[in-house]
C-alpha positions as protocol buffer text, in pm:
chain_id: "A"
residue {
  index: 1
  type: UNK
  ca { x: 10736 y: 9216 z: 8833 }
}
residue {
  index: 2
  type: UNK
  ca { x: 11027 y: 9274 z: 9072 }
}
residue {
  index: 3
  type: UNK
  ca { x: 10968 y: 9650 z: 9039 }
}
residue {
  index: 4
  type: UNK
  ca { x: 10612 y: 9622 z: 9176 }
}
residue {
  index: 5
  type: UNK
  ca { x: 10729 y: 9383 z: 9446 }
}
residue {
  index: 6
  type: UNK
  ca { x: 10979 y: 9646 z: 9553 }
}
residue {
  index: 7
  type: UNK
  ca { x: 10717 y: 9924 z: 9559 }
}
residue {
  index: 8
  type: UNK
  ca { x: 10475 y: 9704 z: 9755 }
}
residue {
  index: 9
  type: UNK
  ca { x: 10743 y: 9618 z: 10010 }
}
residue {
  index: 10
  type: UNK
  ca { x: 10814 y: 9990 z: 10050 }
}
residue {
  index: 11
  type: UNK
  ca { x: 10445 y: 10060 z: 10109 }
}
residue {
  index: 12
  type: UNK
  ca { x: 10424 y: 9781 z: 10366 }
}
residue {
  index: 13
  type: UNK
  ca { x: 10730 y: 9917 z: 10542 }
}
residue {
  index: 14
  type: UNK
  ca { x: 10579 y: 10267 z: 10552 }
}
residue {
  index: 15
  type: UNK
  ca { x: 10257 y: 10124 z: 10698 }
}
residue {
  index: 16
  type: UNK
  ca { x: 10460 y: 9940 z: 10962 }
}
residue {
  index: 17
  type: UNK
  ca { x: 10661 y: 10253 z: 11048 }
}
residue {
  index: 18
  type: UNK
  ca { x: 10340 y: 10453 z: 11081 }
}
residue {
  index: 19
  type: UNK
  ca { x: 10167 y: 10180 z: 11283 }
}
residue {
  index: 20
  type: UNK
  ca { x: 10450 y: 10168 z: 11538 }
}
residue {
  index: 21
  type: UNK
  ca { x: 10497 y: 10546 z: 11555 }
}
residue {
  index: 22
  type: UNK
  ca { x: 10328 y: 10591 z: 11895 }
}
residue {
  index: 23
  type: UNK
  ca { x: 10519 y: 10300 z: 12048 }
}
residue {
  index: 24
  type: UNK
  ca { x: 10849 y: 10424 z: 11909 }
}
residue {
  index: 25
  type: UNK
  ca { x: 10798 y: 10787 z: 12020 }
}
residue {
  index: 26
  type: UNK
  ca { x: 10700 y: 10682 z: 12372 }
}
residue {
  index: 27
  type: UNK
  ca { x: 10995 y: 10443 z: 12396 }
}
residue {
  index: 28
  type: UNK
  ca { x: 11255 y: 10693 z: 12285 }
}
residue {
  index: 29
  type: UNK
  ca { x: 11121 y: 10968 z: 12510 }
}
residue {
  index: 30
  type: UNK
  ca { x: 11172 y: 10730 z: 12803 }
}
residue {
  index: 31
  type: UNK
  ca { x: 11512 y: 10622 z: 12669 }
}
residue {
  index: 32
  type: UNK
  ca { x: 11633 y: 10982 z: 12647 }
}
residue {
  index: 33
  type: UNK
  ca { x: 11555 y: 11032 z: 13014 }
}
residue {
  index: 34
  type: UNK
  ca { x: 11715 y: 10698 z: 13104 }
}
residue {
  index: 35
  type: UNK
  ca { x: 12055 y: 10795 z: 12958 }
}
residue {
  index: 36
  type: UNK
  ca { x: 12044 y: 11171 z: 13027 }
}
residue {
  index: 37
  type: UNK
  ca { x: 12382 y: 11295 z: 13143 }
}
residue {
  index: 38
  type: UNK
  ca { x: 12545 y: 10953 z: 13099 }
}
residue {
  index: 39
  type: UNK
  ca { x: 12818 y: 10869 z: 12850 }
}
residue {
  index: 40
  type: UNK
  ca { x: 12863 y: 10499 z: 12929 }
}
residue {
  index: 41
  type: UNK
  ca { x: 12631 y: 10206 z: 13001 }
}
residue {
  index: 42
  type: UNK
  ca { x: 12665 y: 10154 z: 13378 }
}
residue {
  index: 43
  type: UNK
  ca { x: 12442 y: 10006 z: 13650 }
}
residue {
  index: 44
  type: UNK
  ca { x: 12231 y: 10322 z: 13672 }
}
residue {
  index: 45
  type: UNK
  ca { x: 12165 y: 10318 z: 13297 }
}
residue {
  index: 46
  type: UNK
  ca { x: 12077 y: 9947 z: 13308 }
}
residue {
  index: 47
  type: UNK
  ca { x: 11836 y: 10005 z: 13601 }
}
residue {
  index: 48
  type: UNK
  ca { x: 11672 y: 10288 z: 13407 }
}
residue {
  index: 49
  type: UNK
  ca { x: 11660 y: 10079 z: 13090 }
}
residue {
  index: 50
  type: UNK
  ca { x: 11489 y: 9799 z: 13283 }
}
residue {
  index: 51
  type: UNK
  ca { x: 11217 y: 10044 z: 13387 }
}
residue {
  index: 52
  type: UNK
  ca { x: 11183 y: 10173 z: 13029 }
}
residue {
  index: 53
  type: UNK
  ca { x: 11131 y: 9821 z: 12891 }
}
residue {
  index: 54
  type: UNK
  ca { x: 10881 y: 9721 z: 13162 }
}
residue {
  index: 55
  type: UNK
  ca { x: 10676 y: 10040 z: 13116 }
}
residue {
  index: 56
  type: UNK
  ca { x: 10683 y: 9980 z: 12738 }
}
residue {
  index: 57
  type: UNK
  ca { x: 10493 y: 9653 z: 12799 }
}
residue {
  index: 58
  type: UNK
  ca { x: 10782 y: 9424 z: 12709 }
}
residue {
  index: 59
  type: UNK
  ca { x: 10705 y: 9237 z: 13033 }
}
residue {
  index: 60
  type: UNK
  ca { x: 10926 y: 9167 z: 13335 }
}
residue {
  index: 61
  type: UNK
  ca { x: 11052 y: 8822 z: 13231 }
}
residue {
  index: 62
  type: UNK
  ca { x: 11158 y: 8933 z: 12884 }
}
residue {
  index: 63
  type: UNK
  ca { x: 11301 y: 9261 z: 13015 }
}
residue {
  index: 64
  type: UNK
  ca { x: 11531 y: 9071 z: 13254 }
}
residue {
  index: 65
  type: UNK
  ca { x: 11652 y: 8855 z: 12962 }
}
residue {
  index: 66
  type: UNK
  ca { x: 11732 y: 9165 z: 12756 }
}
residue {
  index: 67
  type: UNK
  ca { x: 11915 y: 9330 z: 13049 }
}
residue {
  index: 68
  type: UNK
  ca { x: 12117 y: 9009 z: 13106 }
}
residue {
  index: 69
  type: UNK
  ca { x: 12220 y: 9008 z: 12740 }
}
residue {
  index: 70
  type: UNK
  ca { x: 12327 y: 9372 z: 12754 }
}
residue {
  index: 71
  type: UNK
  ca { x: 12518 y: 9316 z: 13080 }
}
residue {
  index: 72
  type: UNK
  ca { x: 12706 y: 9032 z: 12908 }
}
residue {
  index: 73
  type: UNK
  ca { x: 12792 y: 9268 z: 12619 }
}
residue {
  index: 74
  type: UNK
  ca { x: 12913 y: 9534 z: 12865 }
}
residue {
  index: 75
  type: UNK
  ca { x: 13131 y: 9279 z: 13048 }
}
residue {
  index: 76
  type: UNK
  ca { x: 13274 y: 9147 z: 12722 }
}
residue {
  index: 77
  type: UNK
  ca { x: 13339 y: 9483 z: 12555 }
}
residue {
  index: 78
  type: UNK
  ca { x: 13453 y: 9651 z: 12882 }
}
residue {
  index: 79
  type: UNK
  ca { x: 13320 y: 9988 z: 12766 }
}
residue {
  index: 80
  type: UNK
  ca { x: 12993 y: 10067 z: 12594 }
}
residue {
  index: 81
  type: UNK
  ca { x: 12881 y: 10422 z: 12528 }
}
residue {
  index: 82
  type: UNK
  ca { x: 12518 y: 10522 z: 12570 }
}
residue {
  index: 83
  type: UNK
  ca { x: 12520 y: 10628 z: 12204 }
}
residue {
  index: 84
  type: UNK
  ca { x: 12564 y: 10258 z: 12114 }
}
residue {
  index: 85
  type: UNK
  ca { x: 12277 y: 10145 z: 12335 }
}
residue {
  index: 86
  type: UNK
  ca { x: 12008 y: 10176 z: 12067 }
}
residue {
  index: 87
  type: UNK
  ca { x: 12202 y: 9952 z: 11825 }
}
residue {
  index: 88
  type: UNK
  ca { x: 12277 y: 9697 z: 12098 }
}
residue {
  index: 89
  type: UNK
  ca { x: 11910 y: 9687 z: 12198 }
}
residue {
  index: 90
  type: UNK
  ca { x: 11810 y: 9629 z: 11835 }
}
residue {
  index: 91
  type: UNK
  ca { x: 12054 y: 9339 z: 11804 }
}
residue {
  index: 92
  type: UNK
  ca { x: 11962 y: 9173 z: 12133 }
}
residue {
  index: 93
  type: UNK
  ca { x: 11586 y: 9203 z: 12085 }
}
residue {
  index: 94
  type: UNK
  ca { x: 11614 y: 9075 z: 11725 }
}
residue {
  index: 95
  type: UNK
  ca { x: 11816 y: 8783 z: 11864 }
}
residue {
  index: 96
  type: UNK
  ca { x: 11550 y: 8713 z: 12125 }
}
residue {
  index: 97
  type: UNK
  ca { x: 11269 y: 8722 z: 11866 }
}
residue {
  index: 98
  type: UNK
  ca { x: 11469 y: 8491 z: 11638 }
}
residue {
  index: 99
  type: UNK
  ca { x: 11456 y: 8218 z: 11901 }
}
residue {
  index: 100
  type: UNK
  ca { x: 11076 y: 8198 z: 11863 }
}
residue {
  index: 101
  type: UNK
  ca { x: 11011 y: 8337 z: 11515 }
}
residue {
  index: 102
  type: UNK
  ca { x: 11252 y: 8124 z: 11315 }
}
residue {
  index: 103
  type: UNK
  ca { x: 11094 y: 8207 z: 10982 }
}
residue {
  index: 104
  type: UNK
  ca { x: 11106 y: 8552 z: 10826 }
}
residue {
  index: 105
  type: UNK
  ca { x: 10814 y: 8550 z: 10588 }
}
residue {
  index: 106
  type: UNK
  ca { x: 10719 y: 8863 z: 10402 }
}
residue {
  index: 107
  type: UNK
  ca { x: 10401 y: 8733 z: 10238 }
}
residue {
  index: 108
  type: UNK
  ca { x: 10086 y: 8541 z: 10325 }
}
residue {
  index: 109
  type: UNK
  ca { x: 10178 y: 8181 z: 10260 }
}
residue {
  index: 110
  type: UNK
  ca { x: 10039 y: 7841 z: 10346 }
}
residue {
  index: 111
  type: UNK
  ca { x: 10258 y: 7533 z: 10387 }
}
residue {
  index: 112
  type: UNK
  ca { x: 10283 y: 7305 z: 10087 }
}
residue {
  index: 113
  type: UNK
  ca { x: 10101 y: 6977 z: 10115 }
}
residue {
  index: 114
  type: UNK
  ca { x: 9813 y: 7100 z: 10330 }
}
residue {
  index: 115
  type: UNK
  ca { x: 9505 y: 7146 z: 10116 }
}
residue {
  index: 116
  type: UNK
  ca { x: 9273 y: 7262 z: 10245 }
}
residue {
  index: 117
  type: UNK
  ca { x: 9483 y: 7449 z: 10503 }
}
residue {
  index: 118
  type: UNK
  ca { x: 9256 y: 7480 z: 10807 }
}
residue {
  index: 119
  type: UNK
  ca { x: 9302 y: 7772 z: 11049 }
}
residue {
  index: 120
  type: UNK
  ca { x: 9106 y: 7775 z: 11373 }
}
residue {
  index: 121
  type: UNK
  ca { x: 9094 y: 8127 z: 11518 }
}
residue {
  index: 122
  type: UNK
  ca { x: 9057 y: 8178 z: 11894 }
}
residue {
  index: 123
  type: UNK
  ca { x: 9054 y: 8485 z: 12120 }
}
residue {
  index: 124
  type: UNK
  ca { x: 8824 y: 8679 z: 12352 }
}
residue {
  index: 125
  type: UNK
  ca { x: 8551 y: 8905 z: 12216 }
}
residue {
  index: 126
  type: UNK
  ca { x: 8663 y: 9255 z: 12124 }
}
residue {
  index: 127
  type: UNK
  ca { x: 9026 y: 9179 z: 12032 }
}
residue {
  index: 128
  type: UNK
  ca { x: 8962 y: 9212 z: 11659 }
}
residue {
  index: 129
  type: UNK
  ca { x: 8920 y: 8839 z: 11592 }
}
residue {
  index: 130
  type: UNK
  ca { x: 8652 y: 8863 z: 11322 }
}
residue {
  index: 131
  type: UNK
  ca { x: 8825 y: 9160 z: 11159 }
}
residue {
  index: 132
  type: UNK
  ca { x: 9152 y: 8963 z: 11153 }
}
residue {
  index: 133
  type: UNK
  ca { x: 8972 y: 8671 z: 10985 }
}
residue {
  index: 134
  type: UNK
  ca { x: 8826 y: 8906 z: 10722 }
}
residue {
  index: 135
  type: UNK
  ca { x: 9165 y: 9066 z: 10652 }
}
residue {
  index: 136
  type: UNK
  ca { x: 9330 y: 8723 z: 10637 }
}
residue {
  index: 137
  type: UNK
  ca { x: 9069 y: 8606 z: 10387 }
}
residue {
  index: 138
  type: UNK
  ca { x: 9139 y: 8916 z: 10179 }
}
residue {
  index: 139
  type: UNK
  ca { x: 9515 y: 8856 z: 10181 }
}
residue {
  index: 140
  type: UNK
  ca { x: 9488 y: 8487 z: 10095 }
}
residue {
  index: 141
  type: UNK
  ca { x: 9241 y: 8564 z: 9817 }
}
residue {
  index: 142
  type: UNK
  ca { x: 9484 y: 8824 z: 9683 }
}
residue {
  index: 143
  type: UNK
  ca { x: 9743 y: 8547 z: 9665 }
}
residue {
  index: 144
  type: UNK
  ca { x: 9508 y: 8358 z: 9434 }
}
residue {
  index: 145
  type: UNK
  ca { x: 9385 y: 8117 z: 9704 }
}
residue {
  index: 146
  type: UNK
  ca { x: 9029 y: 7993 z: 9731 }
}
residue {
  index: 147
  type: UNK
  ca { x: 8901 y: 8075 z: 10081 }
}
residue {
  index: 148
  type: UNK
  ca { x: 8598 y: 7952 z: 10280 }
}
residue {
  index: 149
  type: UNK
  ca { x: 8492 y: 8098 z: 10617 }
}
residue {
  index: 150
  type: UNK
  ca { x: 8314 y: 7911 z: 10897 }
}
residue {
  index: 151
  type: UNK
  ca { x: 8108 y: 8107 z: 11155 }
}
residue {
  index: 152
  type: UNK
  ca { x: 8149 y: 7874 z: 11454 }
}
residue {
  index: 153
  type: UNK
  ca { x: 8118 y: 8155 z: 11710 }
}
residue {
  index: 154
  type: UNK
  ca { x: 7749 y: 8077 z: 11752 }
}
residue {
  index: 155
  type: UNK
  ca { x: 7730 y: 8225 z: 12102 }
}
residue {
  index: 156
  type: UNK
  ca { x: 7669 y: 8578 z: 11968 }
}
residue {
  index: 157
  type: UNK
  ca { x: 7446 y: 8667 z: 11674 }
}
residue {
  index: 158
  type: UNK
  ca { x: 7668 y: 8973 z: 11619 }
}
residue {
  index: 159
  type: UNK
  ca { x: 7969 y: 8749 z: 11555 }
}
residue {
  index: 160
  type: UNK
  ca { x: 7788 y: 8562 z: 11277 }
}
residue {
  index: 161
  type: UNK
  ca { x: 7659 y: 8886 z: 11124 }
}
residue {
  index: 162
  type: UNK
  ca { x: 8002 y: 9050 z: 11141 }
}
residue {
  index: 163
  type: UNK
  ca { x: 8169 y: 8755 z: 10970 }
}
residue {
  index: 164
  type: UNK
  ca { x: 7898 y: 8766 z: 10700 }
}
residue {
  index: 165
  type: UNK
  ca { x: 7979 y: 9135 z: 10639 }
}
residue {
  index: 166
  type: UNK
  ca { x: 8348 y: 9044 z: 10589 }
}
residue {
  index: 167
  type: UNK
  ca { x: 8260 y: 8748 z: 10363 }
}
residue {
  index: 168
  type: UNK
  ca { x: 8052 y: 8983 z: 10146 }
}
residue {
  index: 169
  type: UNK
  ca { x: 8323 y: 9250 z: 10146 }
}
residue {
  index: 170
  type: UNK
  ca { x: 8601 y: 9009 z: 10046 }
}
residue {
  index: 171
  type: UNK
  ca { x: 8363 y: 8806 z: 9826 }
}
residue {
  index: 172
  type: UNK
  ca { x: 8432 y: 8463 z: 9974 }
}
residue {
  index: 173
  type: UNK
  ca { x: 8180 y: 8192 z: 10071 }
}
residue {
  index: 174
  type: UNK
  ca { x: 8072 y: 8157 z: 10434 }
}
residue {
  index: 175
  type: UNK
  ca { x: 7918 y: 7858 z: 10613 }
}
residue {
  index: 176
  type: UNK
  ca { x: 7693 y: 7952 z: 10905 }
}
residue {
  index: 177
  type: UNK
  ca { x: 7396 y: 7836 z: 11112 }
}
residue {
  index: 178
  type: UNK
  ca { x: 7162 y: 8004 z: 11359 }
}
residue {
  index: 179
  type: UNK
  ca { x: 7283 y: 8162 z: 11682 }
}
residue {
  index: 180
  type: UNK
  ca { x: 7303 y: 7895 z: 11952 }
}
residue {
  index: 181
  type: UNK
  ca { x: 7384 y: 7615 z: 11705 }
}
residue {
  index: 182
  type: UNK
  ca { x: 7652 y: 7361 z: 11793 }
}
residue {
  index: 183
  type: UNK
  ca { x: 7989 y: 7522 z: 11698 }
}
residue {
  index: 184
  type: UNK
  ca { x: 8136 y: 7183 z: 11608 }
}
residue {
  index: 185
  type: UNK
  ca { x: 7849 y: 7124 z: 11364 }
}
residue {
  index: 186
  type: UNK
  ca { x: 7927 y: 7455 z: 11189 }
}
residue {
  index: 187
  type: UNK
  ca { x: 8297 y: 7367 z: 11172 }
}
residue {
  index: 188
  type: UNK
  ca { x: 8211 y: 7024 z: 11025 }
}
residue {
  index: 189
  type: UNK
  ca { x: 7987 y: 7181 z: 10758 }
}
residue {
  index: 190
  type: UNK
  ca { x: 8250 y: 7446 z: 10676 }
}
residue {
  index: 191
  type: UNK
  ca { x: 8522 y: 7185 z: 10621 }
}
residue {
  index: 192
  type: UNK
  ca { x: 8291 y: 6964 z: 10418 }
}
residue {
  index: 193
  type: UNK
  ca { x: 8190 y: 7264 z: 10205 }
}
residue {
  index: 194
  type: UNK
  ca { x: 8554 y: 7371 z: 10167 }
}
residue {
  index: 195
  type: UNK
  ca { x: 8662 y: 7025 z: 10054 }
}
residue {
  index: 196
  type: UNK
  ca { x: 8373 y: 7009 z: 9804 }
}
residue {
  index: 197
  type: UNK
  ca { x: 8471 y: 7351 z: 9665 }
}
residue {
  index: 198
  type: UNK
  ca { x: 8840 y: 7253 z: 9643 }
}
residue {
  index: 199
  type: UNK
  ca { x: 8929 y: 7539 z: 9883 }
}
residue {
  index: 200
  type: UNK
  ca { x: 9292 y: 7619 z: 9959 }
}
residue {
  index: 201
  type: UNK
  ca { x: 9221 y: 7781 z: 10297 }
}
residue {
  index: 202
  type: UNK
  ca { x: 8936 y: 7733 z: 10546 }
}
residue {
  index: 203
  type: UNK
  ca { x: 8921 y: 7978 z: 10837 }
}
residue {
  index: 204
  type: UNK
  ca { x: 8703 y: 7888 z: 11135 }
}
residue {
  index: 205
  type: UNK
  ca { x: 8590 y: 8153 z: 11384 }
}
residue {
  index: 206
  type: UNK
  ca { x: 8527 y: 8027 z: 11739 }
}
residue {
  index: 207
  type: UNK
  ca { x: 8357 y: 8166 z: 12051 }
}
residue {
  index: 208
  type: UNK
  ca { x: 8555 y: 8414 z: 12261 }
}
residue {
  index: 209
  type: UNK
  ca { x: 8438 y: 8325 z: 12609 }
}
residue {
  index: 210
  type: UNK
  ca { x: 8689 y: 8288 z: 12889 }
}
residue {
  index: 211
  type: UNK
  ca { x: 8464 y: 8292 z: 13196 }
}
residue {
  index: 212
  type: UNK
  ca { x: 8487 y: 7915 z: 13224 }
}
residue {
  index: 213
  type: UNK
  ca { x: 8815 y: 7773 z: 13098 }
}
residue {
  index: 214
  type: UNK
  ca { x: 8698 y: 7411 z: 13131 }
}
residue {
  index: 215
  type: UNK
  ca { x: 8397 y: 7473 z: 12906 }
}
residue {
  index: 216
  type: UNK
  ca { x: 8616 y: 7659 z: 12656 }
}
residue {
  index: 217
  type: UNK
  ca { x: 8867 y: 7374 z: 12648 }
}
residue {
  index: 218
  type: UNK
  ca { x: 8594 y: 7114 z: 12603 }
}
residue {
  index: 219
  type: UNK
  ca { x: 8430 y: 7315 z: 12326 }
}
residue {
  index: 220
  type: UNK
  ca { x: 8754 y: 7376 z: 12132 }
}
residue {
  index: 221
  type: UNK
  ca { x: 8857 y: 7010 z: 12175 }
}
residue {
  index: 222
  type: UNK
  ca { x: 8519 y: 6901 z: 12037 }
}
residue {
  index: 223
  type: UNK
  ca { x: 8547 y: 7143 z: 11741 }
}
residue {
  index: 224
  type: UNK
  ca { x: 8891 y: 7000 z: 11659 }
}
residue {
  index: 225
  type: UNK
  ca { x: 8774 y: 6639 z: 11691 }
}
residue {
  index: 226
  type: UNK
  ca { x: 8476 y: 6695 z: 11463 }
}
residue {
  index: 227
  type: UNK
  ca { x: 8689 y: 6879 z: 11203 }
}
residue {
  index: 228
  type: UNK
  ca { x: 8924 y: 6580 z: 11191 }
}
residue {
  index: 229
  type: UNK
  ca { x: 8639 y: 6364 z: 11065 }
}
residue {
  index: 230
  type: UNK
  ca { x: 8657 y: 6566 z: 10743 }
}
residue {
  index: 231
  type: UNK
  ca { x: 9026 y: 6665 z: 10726 }
}
residue {
  index: 232
  type: UNK
  ca { x: 9233 y: 6417 z: 10927 }
}
residue {
  index: 233
  type: UNK
  ca { x: 9506 y: 6653 z: 11048 }
}
residue {
  index: 234
  type: UNK
  ca { x: 9293 y: 6967 z: 11096 }
}
residue {
  index: 235
  type: UNK
  ca { x: 9338 y: 7228 z: 11226 }
}
residue {
  index: 236
  type: UNK
  ca { x: 9682 y: 7300 z: 11081 }
}
residue {
  index: 237
  type: UNK
  ca { x: 9705 y: 7627 z: 11270 }
}
residue {
  index: 238
  type: UNK
  ca { x: 9537 y: 7743 z: 11593 }
}
residue {
  index: 239
  type: UNK
  ca { x: 9571 y: 8121 z: 11571 }
}
residue {
  index: 240
  type: UNK
  ca { x: 9524 y: 8322 z: 11892 }
}
residue {
  index: 241
  type: UNK
  ca { x: 9427 y: 8686 z: 11832 }
}
residue {
  index: 242
  type: UNK
  ca { x: 9540 y: 8933 z: 12100 }
}
residue {
  index: 243
  type: UNK
  ca { x: 9464 y: 9305 z: 12130 }
}
residue {
  index: 244
  type: UNK
  ca { x: 9804 y: 9476 z: 12154 }
}
residue {
  index: 245
  type: UNK
  ca { x: 9647 y: 9795 z: 12291 }
}
residue {
  index: 246
  type: UNK
  ca { x: 9559 y: 9616 z: 12617 }
}
residue {
  index: 247
  type: UNK
  ca { x: 9927 y: 9571 z: 12705 }
}
residue {
  index: 248
  type: UNK
  ca { x: 9967 y: 9342 z: 13005 }
}
residue {
  index: 249
  type: UNK
  ca { x: 9609 y: 9216 z: 12971 }
}
residue {
  index: 250
  type: UNK
  ca { x: 9716 y: 9056 z: 12642 }
}
residue {
  index: 251
  type: UNK
  ca { x: 9971 y: 8850 z: 12839 }
}
residue {
  index: 252
  type: UNK
  ca { x: 9693 y: 8729 z: 13068 }
}
residue {
  index: 253
  type: UNK
  ca { x: 9474 y: 8630 z: 12772 }
}
residue {
  index: 254
  type: UNK
  ca { x: 9765 y: 8445 z: 12612 }
}
residue {
  index: 255
  type: UNK
  ca { x: 9823 y: 8260 z: 12940 }
}
residue {
  index: 256
  type: UNK
  ca { x: 9455 y: 8160 z: 12967 }
}
residue {
  index: 257
  type: UNK
  ca { x: 9421 y: 8044 z: 12607 }
}
residue {
  index: 258
  type: UNK
  ca { x: 9750 y: 7855 z: 12591 }
}
residue {
  index: 259
  type: UNK
  ca { x: 9634 y: 7669 z: 12904 }
}
residue {
  index: 260
  type: UNK
  ca { x: 9294 y: 7594 z: 12746 }
}
residue {
  index: 261
  type: UNK
  ca { x: 9407 y: 7477 z: 12403 }
}
residue {
  index: 262
  type: UNK
  ca { x: 9715 y: 7416 z: 12194 }
}
residue {
  index: 263
  type: UNK
  ca { x: 9788 y: 7752 z: 12031 }
}
residue {
  index: 264
  type: UNK
  ca { x: 10035 y: 7734 z: 11740 }
}
residue {
  index: 265
  type: UNK
  ca { x: 10057 y: 8100 z: 11630 }
}
residue {
  index: 266
  type: UNK
  ca { x: 9964 y: 8452 z: 11736 }
}
residue {
  index: 267
  type: UNK
  ca { x: 9816 y: 8763 z: 11576 }
}
residue {
  index: 268
  type: UNK
  ca { x: 9861 y: 9089 z: 11767 }
}
residue {
  index: 269
  type: UNK
  ca { x: 9613 y: 9358 z: 11659 }
}
residue {
  index: 270
  type: UNK
  ca { x: 9556 y: 9732 z: 11712 }
}
residue {
  index: 271
  type: UNK
  ca { x: 9925 y: 9824 z: 11744 }
}
residue {
  index: 272
  type: UNK
  ca { x: 9871 y: 10153 z: 11560 }
}
residue {
  index: 273
  type: UNK
  ca { x: 9640 y: 10310 z: 11817 }
}
residue {
  index: 274
  type: UNK
  ca { x: 9865 y: 10265 z: 12116 }
}
residue {
  index: 275
  type: UNK
  ca { x: 10217 y: 10302 z: 12256 }
}
residue {
  index: 276
  type: UNK
  ca { x: 10221 y: 9938 z: 12367 }
}
residue {
  index: 277
  type: UNK
  ca { x: 10403 y: 9781 z: 12069 }
}
residue {
  index: 278
  type: UNK
  ca { x: 10659 y: 9631 z: 12308 }
}
residue {
  index: 279
  type: UNK
  ca { x: 10396 y: 9372 z: 12399 }
}
residue {
  index: 280
  type: UNK
  ca { x: 10480 y: 9185 z: 12074 }
}
residue {
  index: 281
  type: UNK
  ca { x: 10837 y: 9131 z: 12196 }
}
residue {
  index: 282
  type: UNK
  ca { x: 10730 y: 9006 z: 12540 }
}
residue {
  index: 283
  type: UNK
  ca { x: 10449 y: 8778 z: 12423 }
}
residue {
  index: 284
  type: UNK
  ca { x: 10662 y: 8624 z: 12149 }
}
residue {
  index: 285
  type: UNK
  ca { x: 10942 y: 8550 z: 12396 }
}
residue {
  index: 286
  type: UNK
  ca { x: 10739 y: 8444 z: 12698 }
}
residue {
  index: 287
  type: UNK
  ca { x: 10503 y: 8198 z: 12532 }
}
residue {
  index: 288
  type: UNK
  ca { x: 10751 y: 8064 z: 12277 }
}
residue {
  index: 289
  type: UNK
  ca { x: 10476 y: 8078 z: 12014 }
}
residue {
  index: 290
  type: UNK
  ca { x: 10552 y: 8255 z: 11686 }
}
residue {
  index: 291
  type: UNK
  ca { x: 10379 y: 8586 z: 11617 }
}
residue {
  index: 292
  type: UNK
  ca { x: 10250 y: 8529 z: 11265 }
}
residue {
  index: 293
  type: UNK
  ca { x: 10050 y: 8847 z: 11196 }
}
residue {
  index: 294
  type: UNK
  ca { x: 10033 y: 9202 z: 11332 }
}
residue {
  index: 295
  type: UNK
  ca { x: 9762 y: 9465 z: 11285 }
}
residue {
  index: 296
  type: UNK
  ca { x: 9912 y: 9809 z: 11219 }
}
residue {
  index: 297
  type: UNK
  ca { x: 9610 y: 10000 z: 11088 }
}
residue {
  index: 298
  type: UNK
  ca { x: 9237 y: 9987 z: 11020 }
}
residue {
  index: 299
  type: UNK
  ca { x: 9259 y: 9937 z: 10644 }
}
residue {
  index: 300
  type: UNK
  ca { x: 9188 y: 9598 z: 10487 }
}
residue {
  index: 301
  type: UNK
  ca { x: 9555 y: 9571 z: 10385 }
}
residue {
  index: 302
  type: UNK
  ca { x: 9690 y: 9673 z: 10726 }
}
residue {
  index: 303
  type: UNK
  ca { x: 9722 y: 9319 z: 10859 }
}
residue {
  index: 304
  type: UNK
  ca { x: 10085 y: 9225 z: 10796 }
}
residue {
  index: 305
  type: UNK
  ca { x: 10286 y: 8908 z: 10816 }
}
residue {
  index: 306
  type: UNK
  ca { x: 10513 y: 8959 z: 11117 }
}
residue {
  index: 307
  type: UNK
  ca { x: 10869 y: 9003 z: 11002 }
}
residue {
  index: 308
  type: UNK
  ca { x: 11101 y: 9026 z: 11305 }
}
residue {
  index: 309
  type: UNK
  ca { x: 11378 y: 9214 z: 11120 }
}
residue {
  index: 310
  type: UNK
  ca { x: 11141 y: 9478 z: 10983 }
}
residue {
  index: 311
  type: UNK
  ca { x: 10955 y: 9506 z: 11314 }
}
residue {
  index: 312
  type: UNK
  ca { x: 11272 y: 9569 z: 11518 }
}
residue {
  index: 313
  type: UNK
  ca { x: 11399 y: 9806 z: 11248 }
}
residue {
  index: 314
  type: UNK
  ca { x: 11076 y: 10012 z: 11260 }
}
residue {
  index: 315
  type: UNK
  ca { x: 11057 y: 10005 z: 11639 }
}
residue {
  index: 316
  type: UNK
  ca { x: 11413 y: 10133 z: 11686 }
}
residue {
  index: 317
  type: UNK
  ca { x: 11432 y: 10357 z: 11380 }
}
């Protein structure tokens, strides 16, 4: 058994390396220019490094934290060579991520004592929300869990149809109503159905509209309140899905959604198609919400549990 576990971990690591390839290449090309002709980490190198981190979508606030940490190392160690900079960056960014992502899970797990474990998924249209739900259902089912999906994004017929396609593909039950139905009613039915089927995990899709934050907040609050009539402490996780390829726009979406509802975890998708992988570091730090999942490919198995050690290792390899 341990042999297969080892092989699977290796495969996951290779997928992660491949998924972050564009981000890594772009970062190190910029880094090479930042330290060109320099042998020690001085003010010029730090100024250049600041620019590298900002243009790699780490975000200004997080970049300044990283620079402060490196300045403290320089002051303490008196002399730091530019050849050590990569290792120092790895350590300081891993330290920063550890402050938010305290766990270091390697597999899809649900907390003990929550059955059914209810996940409410939020995020704007087009970020890969429904795809993330489908891939999550696949992973949980692979772990031997019984999964039920709820199509509470009733604003778009396409959202219901897309979730149905994933339910069929993964072979899990779905609870849905007609387009325009009350989302809270769908969520209620999904939880009731999940409880009746003795489900381990119930995943509820919600509408991705942000044009009116007050309406969004009211709708999500109502969905939560109605779910609690069936499962008293639901939802156990409010998962915000962000499109990593949009870079700074993902920060804006995170800001809007965290203001509209209580988000407890993040999934950052589409990291493989872009050089904007640094956004994971910035979002994790700035919003103090753990990144739980990352999308590093289009395959059904290419949604991974976010492991900060492996992520930093792949990013700075």
